[in-house]
Amino acid sequence: MKTQFLLLLGLLIANSSLATHNRAGEIQYVQLSDVRIRATVITYTKASSVSADRDSLLIDWGDGSFSSVLRTNGDGELLGNNTKRNIYIAEHTYPGRGTYTIGVMDPNRVENILNIDPPNSVNIPFFIQTTATLLNMQFQAPNRSVRLLQAPIDFACVGVPFQHNPAAYDEDGDSLAFELTVPLMDKSSYVPNYSFPNQVSPGPENVISLDRTKGTFRWNSPQKAGEYNLAFIVHEYRKGVKVASTIRDMQIFVRQDCGNNQPPSIIAIDDTCIIAGTVLVLPIEAYDPDTSALGSKVLLTASGAPFFSTPPMIFDAPSGFRAGPVRASLRWETHCGMVRKEFYTVVIKVTDNLLDSTGVSVLHAIRIKVVAPAPEQLQSSALPEAIHLTWDYPYPCDVPNAHFRGFSIWRKEGSLSLLPDTCLPGLERSAYQRIAYLVNDLQAGSYFYDDSVLDEGKFYCYRVQAEFADISSAGFLINVTGSLPSNETCNSLPIGIPVLLNADVVSTDSLKGSVFIRWTKPLVQFYDTAAHRPPYETRIHYLEPGSNWQIITESIRTYSDYGDIADTSFLHINLQTSIQAYVYTASILSGNQVEKHSDTAESLFLKMAPDDRRIVLRWNALTPWNNYQYAIFLKHPRTQTFDSIALVSGNSYTLTGLENGEEYCAYVLAFGDYGIDRFPSPLLNRSNVACSTPSDLTPPCCPKLEVEDPCMQKPDPGSDVPENVLRWNNPNLNCEETDAAGYRLYAYIHGERQLVADIGDPSITRYDHRLDDITPDCYELRSYDSSLNECANPDTVCVEYCPIYKLPNTFTPNGDGTNDRFKSYPYLFIERVDFKIFNRWGNLLFKTQDPDILWEGKTSGGENVPDGTYYYTCRIYYAGIANTGRFPSELTGFIELRRGSSK
């Protein structure tokens, strides 16, 4: 009720004084306790509106209470361009924790805003709000809302690309997301008749976008000079839960007098990630393509969170406007206290001097992530019932104010190579599993951890990472982030089972293939010969798809003493290695029928997928060792020998530049190891030989079709044959598939698809379609390749025609061959008409659906009607699918019929 009263009062003030005032603003807050906050309201107002100046304003706290708050920065800060910044600060205690919407209203916006209820924007209230969730400070750190470091007043030029970035900074390291919205006139109440900037003089170049991650707003080509308001929401997320939302209402001045000015340019990186403790130096370069005195010099400035750190980032740039190129640099001495989950954002702004003291600006947002260094020198050793891990103490970031909380231990079976990526620290997205958290134990001058939850015979690999987080008053972690991972170390418990070393495909055939199996027995100290008495029998078991485990009887060997076991390899023959993979395990059976099995290993199986001038190779094998690299061997077409052509770490490879129709054969050699010194390295295992023939199965990319209809050409219906002008891009220039050989152009006429043209040259990107006796509803353009594959998802563009139809008002059906029939003037794009002629008594004399009409002055029975004035009605139905369902036009009028006498 009180808000409604304030709105009414504000409108009365606006109407009575015609005061114009508010341009832009937002609300920030800091949570001081569970139920108390400090709010900072920042507004940007019209400096010349002295009568509407607000030395105080009313804050709606969202819990039913209001506070009148005095301006804290004196009379406000003059910024130039008839703009003043005002700051109001107040504290408030809520009745309890919850989510509250804090709001501030000003009765008047400035006048003549083009996209808010034009031309009445001065009578529309200005309202900004921030939604705050009061967090339980026992479990979470208090929240500080986002700070927007770039002022919400900006300048643009008609026809020139425009950018704005608020330089958002969240001190708590919460995740930020940006969203466009409609400006407000009251709490959660949108202003009336709002148009987004691209909806004012809309067109194909008038496009806006907002980067949801960086917050950069882009307006490709403003079309109309004037003042615009734009609002966006900055959402804050903590552990995936929204904790605050801030609405900024900003103003953009679009000028007409700089349309020929070209915007300046910035050369700088987009994102970078560095290890805490290093010094970041980033070069920046700016220039302006203009050569005239005004608009050719540039000014470089920078803003963002790193400038508020300790020590702050240093921006070394020339002062004032300088002729380009202007070179600058960012220098930031980082330390462990700067480690956080989210990126820091720095916004570089380059402005030309088109308007003497300011001009057209271009922004460039750089995101910087500071990550913690990896723990070093991770090592492992096998104990009787555990694996003992140690790594270096002290850790470089175990220092005050660094938010270091301890280490997490990560484990997986088998080794895994990781490519270091400072922008993606942590092991959460890897195949490792976390087995311990916040470890800080010391022993003999090193950090250590003992892993005792282990299975005999399995090979475990470990990495360690440091954990960083803020902490609540009760010790709960907030915004946790990990360091770079340590090196990998691998080990196992004392091994009392056989260990496989090879499952190597020796020959490939559908019936006579073979696989070489090699294994090693347990060391005697780990195989209890007292519990496992002789004689001993060694066996190889195998598994093929669709069957059960089978013993290879030829592999069975018997030994009277454990020390005699030496023959630990076997060649398995008569296999279908060209069709399938085989899985193996080795075992030792003691005299008292206790059998010890190795882990299973699968032979490497290669598959081929042919395509246009290429073949995709894919392979896989489940093995207890880690295959860390693969060599690709391709059979040479002349020598018929296999040559190594590539080394890869993944499980696929693409052969390119091949000849369609020729057969290619290849196999893969895997390099693997257990990561344990006792076992040989590398373990070499081959795949089957696979053969395939490439052929063109992939269609080319579809071109992007545009149609210029006759309306744009303004044809003369009496003399010109109208045309649809079709243009498209050559997909070979901007698509991965570059084999388009031509195009097929189709037209849809009355729902039926008809081939209009087959264009055999992909460089031709225009076709003029004469509309002699047809009116196509839509067009479809498909590219095709040399194998006649057509692209899969073509554009279908429908045409909206502009019909032309007029009727005369007299004719003389006297048989002299001139003007003997009443007929329409030349027309365009008319499907049919419903034409009727009546005499003065309303009797129907003639009707037709022919747009030409061709009335000879007779009744439907063939009798001549007398000279006189006749009344007609004509309902017009337009051609083209875009006009389907459109209400027909109605023409009515009078016809003067004068026969006279023929000469």
Short mmCIF file of C-alpha atoms in Angstrom, two decimals, residues 128-411:
data_model
loop_
_atom_site.label_atom_id
_atom_site.label_comp_id
_atom_site.label_asym_id
_atom_site.label_seq_id
_atom_site.Cartn_x
_atom_site.Cartn_y
_atom_site.Cartn_z
CA ILE A 128 15.92 -0.42 -9.12
CA GLN A 129 16.00 -3.47 -6.90
CA THR A 130 18.36 -6.07 -5.49
CA THR A 131 17.22 -9.40 -4.10
CA ALA A 132 19.27 -10.59 -1.13
CA THR A 133 19.27 -13.93 0.66
CA LEU A 134 20.49 -13.60 4.23
CA LEU A 135 22.79 -16.56 4.78
CA ASN A 136 23.23 -18.47 8.01
CA MET A 137 26.67 -17.26 9.04
CA GLN A 138 27.27 -20.38 11.11
CA PHE A 139 27.33 -22.50 7.98
CA GLN A 140 28.23 -19.96 5.28
CA ALA A 141 30.26 -16.81 4.96
CA PRO A 142 28.22 -13.58 4.82
CA ASN A 143 27.40 -12.45 1.32
CA ARG A 144 28.61 -9.28 -0.34
CA SER A 145 26.66 -8.43 -3.46
CA VAL A 146 28.31 -7.90 -6.81
CA ARG A 147 30.10 -4.60 -7.42
CA LEU A 148 29.78 -3.07 -10.87
CA LEU A 149 32.92 -1.05 -11.46
CA GLN A 150 32.08 0.43 -14.87
CA ALA A 151 29.62 3.36 -14.78
CA PRO A 152 26.16 2.67 -16.31
CA ILE A 153 26.34 5.69 -18.64
CA ASP A 154 27.77 5.05 -22.07
CA PHE A 155 27.90 6.47 -25.59
CA ALA A 156 27.21 4.89 -28.97
CA CYS A 157 27.04 6.04 -32.58
CA VAL A 158 24.48 5.34 -35.27
CA GLY A 159 25.70 2.49 -37.45
CA VAL A 160 28.77 1.77 -35.31
CA PRO A 161 29.11 -1.41 -33.18
CA PHE A 162 28.70 -0.68 -29.47
CA GLN A 163 29.87 -2.62 -26.39
CA HIS A 164 29.38 -2.22 -22.66
CA ASN A 165 30.73 -4.32 -19.82
CA PRO A 166 29.90 -3.50 -16.19
CA ALA A 167 33.24 -4.91 -14.92
CA ALA A 168 31.42 -7.02 -12.35
CA TYR A 169 33.38 -8.01 -9.25
CA ASP A 170 32.27 -10.41 -6.53
CA GLU A 171 34.50 -10.23 -3.46
CA ASP A 172 33.28 -13.62 -2.21
CA GLY A 173 34.24 -15.43 -5.40
CA ASP A 174 30.64 -16.42 -6.14
CA SER A 175 29.71 -17.41 -9.70
CA LEU A 176 28.07 -14.66 -11.75
CA ALA A 177 25.56 -14.94 -14.58
CA PHE A 178 24.11 -12.07 -16.60
CA GLU A 179 20.59 -11.75 -18.02
CA LEU A 180 18.79 -9.01 -19.96
CA THR A 181 15.52 -7.78 -18.48
CA VAL A 182 12.99 -4.94 -18.84
CA PRO A 183 13.54 -1.81 -16.69
CA LEU A 184 11.24 -1.41 -13.70
CA MET A 185 8.77 1.27 -12.58
CA ASP A 186 7.96 -0.42 -9.26
CA LYS A 187 8.95 -3.55 -7.42
CA SER A 188 8.93 -6.38 -9.99
CA SER A 189 6.74 -4.16 -12.23
CA TYR A 190 8.02 -3.46 -15.75
CA VAL A 191 7.83 -0.07 -17.42
CA PRO A 192 5.08 0.19 -20.07
CA ASN A 193 5.67 0.05 -23.81
CA TYR A 194 9.30 -0.98 -23.53
CA SER A 195 11.35 -1.86 -26.60
CA PHE A 196 14.78 -3.45 -26.48
CA PRO A 197 17.28 -1.31 -28.42
CA ASN A 198 17.20 -3.60 -31.44
CA GLN A 199 13.43 -3.10 -31.69
CA VAL A 200 13.82 0.63 -32.38
CA SER A 201 14.15 0.87 -36.18
CA PRO A 202 14.58 -2.91 -36.44
CA GLY A 203 16.57 -4.47 -39.25
CA PRO A 204 19.04 -7.24 -40.08
CA GLU A 205 22.00 -5.21 -38.73
CA ASN A 206 20.21 -4.02 -35.59
CA VAL A 207 21.12 -6.94 -33.33
CA ILE A 208 21.85 -7.08 -29.59
CA SER A 209 23.41 -9.80 -27.44
CA LEU A 210 24.63 -10.31 -23.88
CA ASP A 211 27.49 -12.61 -22.90
CA ARG A 212 26.02 -14.52 -19.94
CA THR A 213 29.47 -15.30 -18.55
CA LYS A 214 31.45 -12.09 -19.05
CA GLY A 215 28.56 -9.61 -19.01
CA THR A 216 29.52 -7.89 -22.26
CA PHE A 217 26.53 -6.29 -24.00
CA ARG A 218 26.88 -5.86 -27.77
CA TRP A 219 24.75 -3.76 -30.08
CA ASN A 220 25.85 -4.39 -33.64
CA SER A 221 24.44 -1.29 -35.30
CA PRO A 222 22.31 1.32 -33.50
CA GLN A 223 19.89 2.77 -36.03
CA LYS A 224 18.39 5.85 -34.40
CA ALA A 225 20.01 8.64 -32.40
CA GLY A 226 18.70 9.39 -28.92
CA GLU A 227 18.71 8.13 -25.35
CA TYR A 228 18.02 4.47 -24.52
CA ASN A 229 17.67 2.61 -21.26
CA LEU A 230 18.76 -0.99 -20.83
CA ALA A 231 18.45 -3.22 -17.77
CA PHE A 232 20.21 -6.45 -16.90
CA ILE A 233 20.32 -8.74 -13.89
CA VAL A 234 23.52 -10.04 -12.33
CA HIS A 235 22.78 -13.34 -10.56
CA GLU A 236 25.16 -14.63 -7.87
CA TYR A 237 25.46 -18.37 -7.26
CA ARG A 238 27.17 -20.20 -4.41
CA LYS A 239 27.42 -24.00 -4.69
CA GLY A 240 24.89 -23.78 -7.50
CA VAL A 241 22.31 -21.94 -5.35
CA LYS A 242 21.29 -18.38 -6.18
CA VAL A 243 22.10 -16.07 -3.25
CA ALA A 244 21.52 -12.62 -4.78
CA SER A 245 20.31 -10.80 -7.90
CA THR A 246 21.13 -7.19 -8.73
CA ILE A 247 19.31 -5.20 -11.41
CA ARG A 248 21.30 -2.45 -13.11
CA ASP A 249 19.32 0.10 -15.12
CA MET A 250 21.73 1.89 -17.47
CA GLN A 251 21.52 4.58 -20.13
CA ILE A 252 23.07 4.69 -23.60
CA PHE A 253 23.42 7.95 -25.54
CA VAL A 254 23.33 7.22 -29.28
CA ARG A 255 24.71 10.07 -31.38
CA GLN A 256 24.07 10.83 -35.03
CA ASP A 257 27.13 13.00 -35.66
CA CYS A 258 29.71 10.20 -35.56
CA GLY A 259 28.30 7.66 -37.97
CA ASN A 260 31.30 7.87 -40.31
CA ASN A 261 33.69 7.29 -37.45
CA GLN A 262 35.26 3.85 -37.21
CA PRO A 263 35.53 2.38 -33.71
CA PRO A 264 38.99 1.80 -32.24
CA SER A 265 40.42 -1.68 -31.78
CA ILE A 266 42.11 -3.55 -28.93
CA ILE A 267 44.66 -6.34 -29.29
CA ALA A 268 44.77 -8.47 -26.13
CA ILE A 269 44.18 -12.03 -24.99
CA ASP A 270 40.74 -13.17 -23.81
CA ASP A 271 41.46 -15.52 -20.91
CA THR A 272 44.55 -16.64 -19.04
CA CYS A 273 45.33 -18.73 -15.99
CA ILE A 274 48.43 -18.45 -13.81
CA ILE A 275 49.94 -20.20 -10.80
CA ALA A 276 49.85 -18.22 -7.57
CA GLY A 277 53.22 -16.71 -6.79
CA THR A 278 54.05 -15.81 -10.38
CA VAL A 279 53.95 -12.34 -11.93
CA LEU A 280 51.41 -11.86 -14.71
CA VAL A 281 52.38 -9.43 -17.47
CA LEU A 282 49.90 -8.93 -20.31
CA PRO A 283 50.63 -6.65 -23.28
CA ILE A 284 47.79 -4.45 -24.56
CA GLU A 285 47.71 -2.56 -27.85
CA ALA A 286 45.08 -0.15 -29.14
CA TYR A 287 44.72 1.80 -32.36
CA ASP A 288 42.10 3.63 -34.38
CA PRO A 289 41.65 3.14 -38.14
CA ASP A 290 40.52 6.76 -38.62
CA THR A 291 43.05 9.26 -39.94
CA SER A 292 41.19 12.54 -39.40
CA ALA A 293 42.12 14.78 -36.49
CA LEU A 294 38.98 13.91 -34.56
CA GLY A 295 38.58 10.23 -33.88
CA SER A 296 42.14 9.17 -34.68
CA LYS A 297 43.59 9.28 -31.16
CA VAL A 298 42.80 6.80 -28.41
CA LEU A 299 42.68 6.69 -24.63
CA LEU A 300 43.27 3.40 -22.80
CA THR A 301 41.74 2.73 -19.37
CA ALA A 302 41.20 -0.43 -17.30
CA SER A 303 38.97 -1.54 -14.45
CA GLY A 304 38.22 -4.74 -12.60
CA ALA A 305 38.64 -6.76 -9.43
CA PRO A 306 42.46 -7.14 -9.55
CA PHE A 307 42.83 -3.40 -9.03
CA PHE A 308 41.31 -3.88 -5.54
CA SER A 309 43.66 -6.70 -4.52
CA THR A 310 46.74 -6.40 -2.33
CA PRO A 311 49.03 -5.70 -4.05
CA PRO A 312 46.83 -4.18 -6.75
CA MET A 313 47.24 -4.83 -10.44
CA ILE A 314 49.20 -2.09 -12.21
CA PHE A 315 47.99 -0.73 -15.55
CA ASP A 316 50.89 0.94 -17.30
CA ALA A 317 49.46 3.07 -20.11
CA PRO A 318 50.09 6.55 -21.55
CA SER A 319 47.83 9.26 -20.14
CA GLY A 320 45.41 11.20 -22.31
CA PHE A 321 44.56 10.67 -25.95
CA ARG A 322 47.47 9.46 -28.07
CA ALA A 323 47.96 8.62 -31.71
CA GLY A 324 48.00 4.88 -32.24
CA PRO A 325 49.23 2.34 -31.90
CA VAL A 326 49.13 2.88 -28.14
CA ARG A 327 50.87 0.16 -26.13
CA ALA A 328 50.17 -0.63 -22.50
CA SER A 329 50.57 -3.53 -20.10
CA LEU A 330 48.91 -5.15 -17.12
CA ARG A 331 51.21 -6.30 -14.33
CA TRP A 332 49.95 -8.32 -11.37
CA GLU A 333 52.06 -9.87 -8.63
CA THR A 334 49.96 -12.82 -7.52
CA HIS A 335 50.13 -14.76 -4.26
CA CYS A 336 48.33 -17.69 -2.66
CA GLY A 337 45.71 -15.42 -1.06
CA MET A 338 44.37 -14.71 -4.54
CA VAL A 339 43.49 -18.35 -5.27
CA ARG A 340 39.76 -18.75 -5.86
CA LYS A 341 37.30 -20.83 -7.83
CA GLU A 342 36.07 -18.10 -10.17
CA PHE A 343 37.91 -15.96 -12.68
CA TYR A 344 38.85 -12.35 -12.04
CA THR A 345 37.68 -9.99 -14.78
CA VAL A 346 39.58 -6.98 -16.11
CA VAL A 347 37.83 -4.71 -18.62
CA ILE A 348 40.06 -2.78 -21.01
CA LYS A 349 38.38 0.26 -22.54
CA VAL A 350 39.71 2.16 -25.52
CA THR A 351 38.01 5.44 -26.46
CA ASP A 352 38.71 7.62 -29.47
CA ASN A 353 38.63 11.42 -29.41
CA LEU A 354 35.78 11.94 -31.85
CA LEU A 355 33.99 14.27 -29.42
CA ASP A 356 37.19 15.96 -28.24
CA SER A 357 37.09 14.80 -24.60
CA THR A 358 35.37 11.48 -25.30
CA GLY A 359 34.16 9.42 -28.23
CA VAL A 360 33.40 5.93 -29.45
CA SER A 361 34.55 3.20 -27.07
CA VAL A 362 35.35 -0.47 -27.47
CA LEU A 363 35.65 -2.86 -24.53
CA HIS A 364 37.67 -6.03 -24.12
CA ALA A 365 37.10 -8.31 -21.13
CA ILE A 366 40.02 -10.43 -19.93
CA ARG A 367 39.33 -13.23 -17.47
CA ILE A 368 42.21 -14.25 -15.20
CA LYS A 369 42.23 -17.32 -12.98
CA VAL A 370 44.75 -17.71 -10.17
CA VAL A 371 45.34 -21.38 -9.32
CA ALA A 372 47.37 -22.94 -6.54
CA PRO A 373 50.57 -24.84 -7.33
CA ALA A 374 50.63 -28.62 -7.35
CA PRO A 375 51.94 -30.59 -4.37
CA GLU A 376 55.38 -31.89 -5.29
CA GLN A 377 57.36 -35.13 -5.08
CA LEU A 378 54.47 -37.53 -4.46
CA GLN A 379 55.92 -41.02 -3.84
CA SER A 380 54.49 -44.38 -2.81
CA SER A 381 55.76 -47.53 -1.13
CA ALA A 382 54.04 -50.85 -0.46
CA LEU A 383 53.49 -51.94 3.14
CA PRO A 384 52.15 -55.39 4.05
CA GLU A 385 48.58 -54.08 4.27
CA ALA A 386 48.69 -50.52 2.92
CA ILE A 387 50.25 -48.20 0.37
CA HIS A 388 52.21 -45.40 2.01
CA LEU A 389 52.13 -41.99 0.27
CA THR A 390 54.47 -39.07 0.99
CA TRP A 391 54.90 -35.60 -0.56
CA ASP A 392 56.89 -32.44 0.11
CA TYR A 393 56.49 -30.32 3.23
CA PRO A 394 56.03 -27.37 3.48
CA TYR A 395 53.44 -26.66 0.82
CA PRO A 396 54.09 -23.19 -0.70
CA CYS A 397 50.51 -22.00 -0.11
CA ASP A 398 50.25 -23.15 3.51
CA VAL A 399 50.58 -19.52 4.61
CA PRO A 400 48.32 -17.05 6.46
CA ASN A 401 45.38 -15.56 4.51
CA ALA A 402 45.71 -18.16 1.75
CA HIS A 403 42.56 -20.14 2.67
CA PHE A 404 44.50 -23.43 2.42
CA ARG A 405 42.58 -26.19 4.25
CA GLY A 406 44.50 -29.40 3.54
CA PHE A 407 44.98 -32.04 0.84
CA SER A 408 42.67 -34.48 -0.88
CA ILE A 409 43.91 -37.92 -1.98
CA TRP A 410 42.75 -39.33 -5.34
CA ARG A 411 43.09 -42.89 -6.62
#
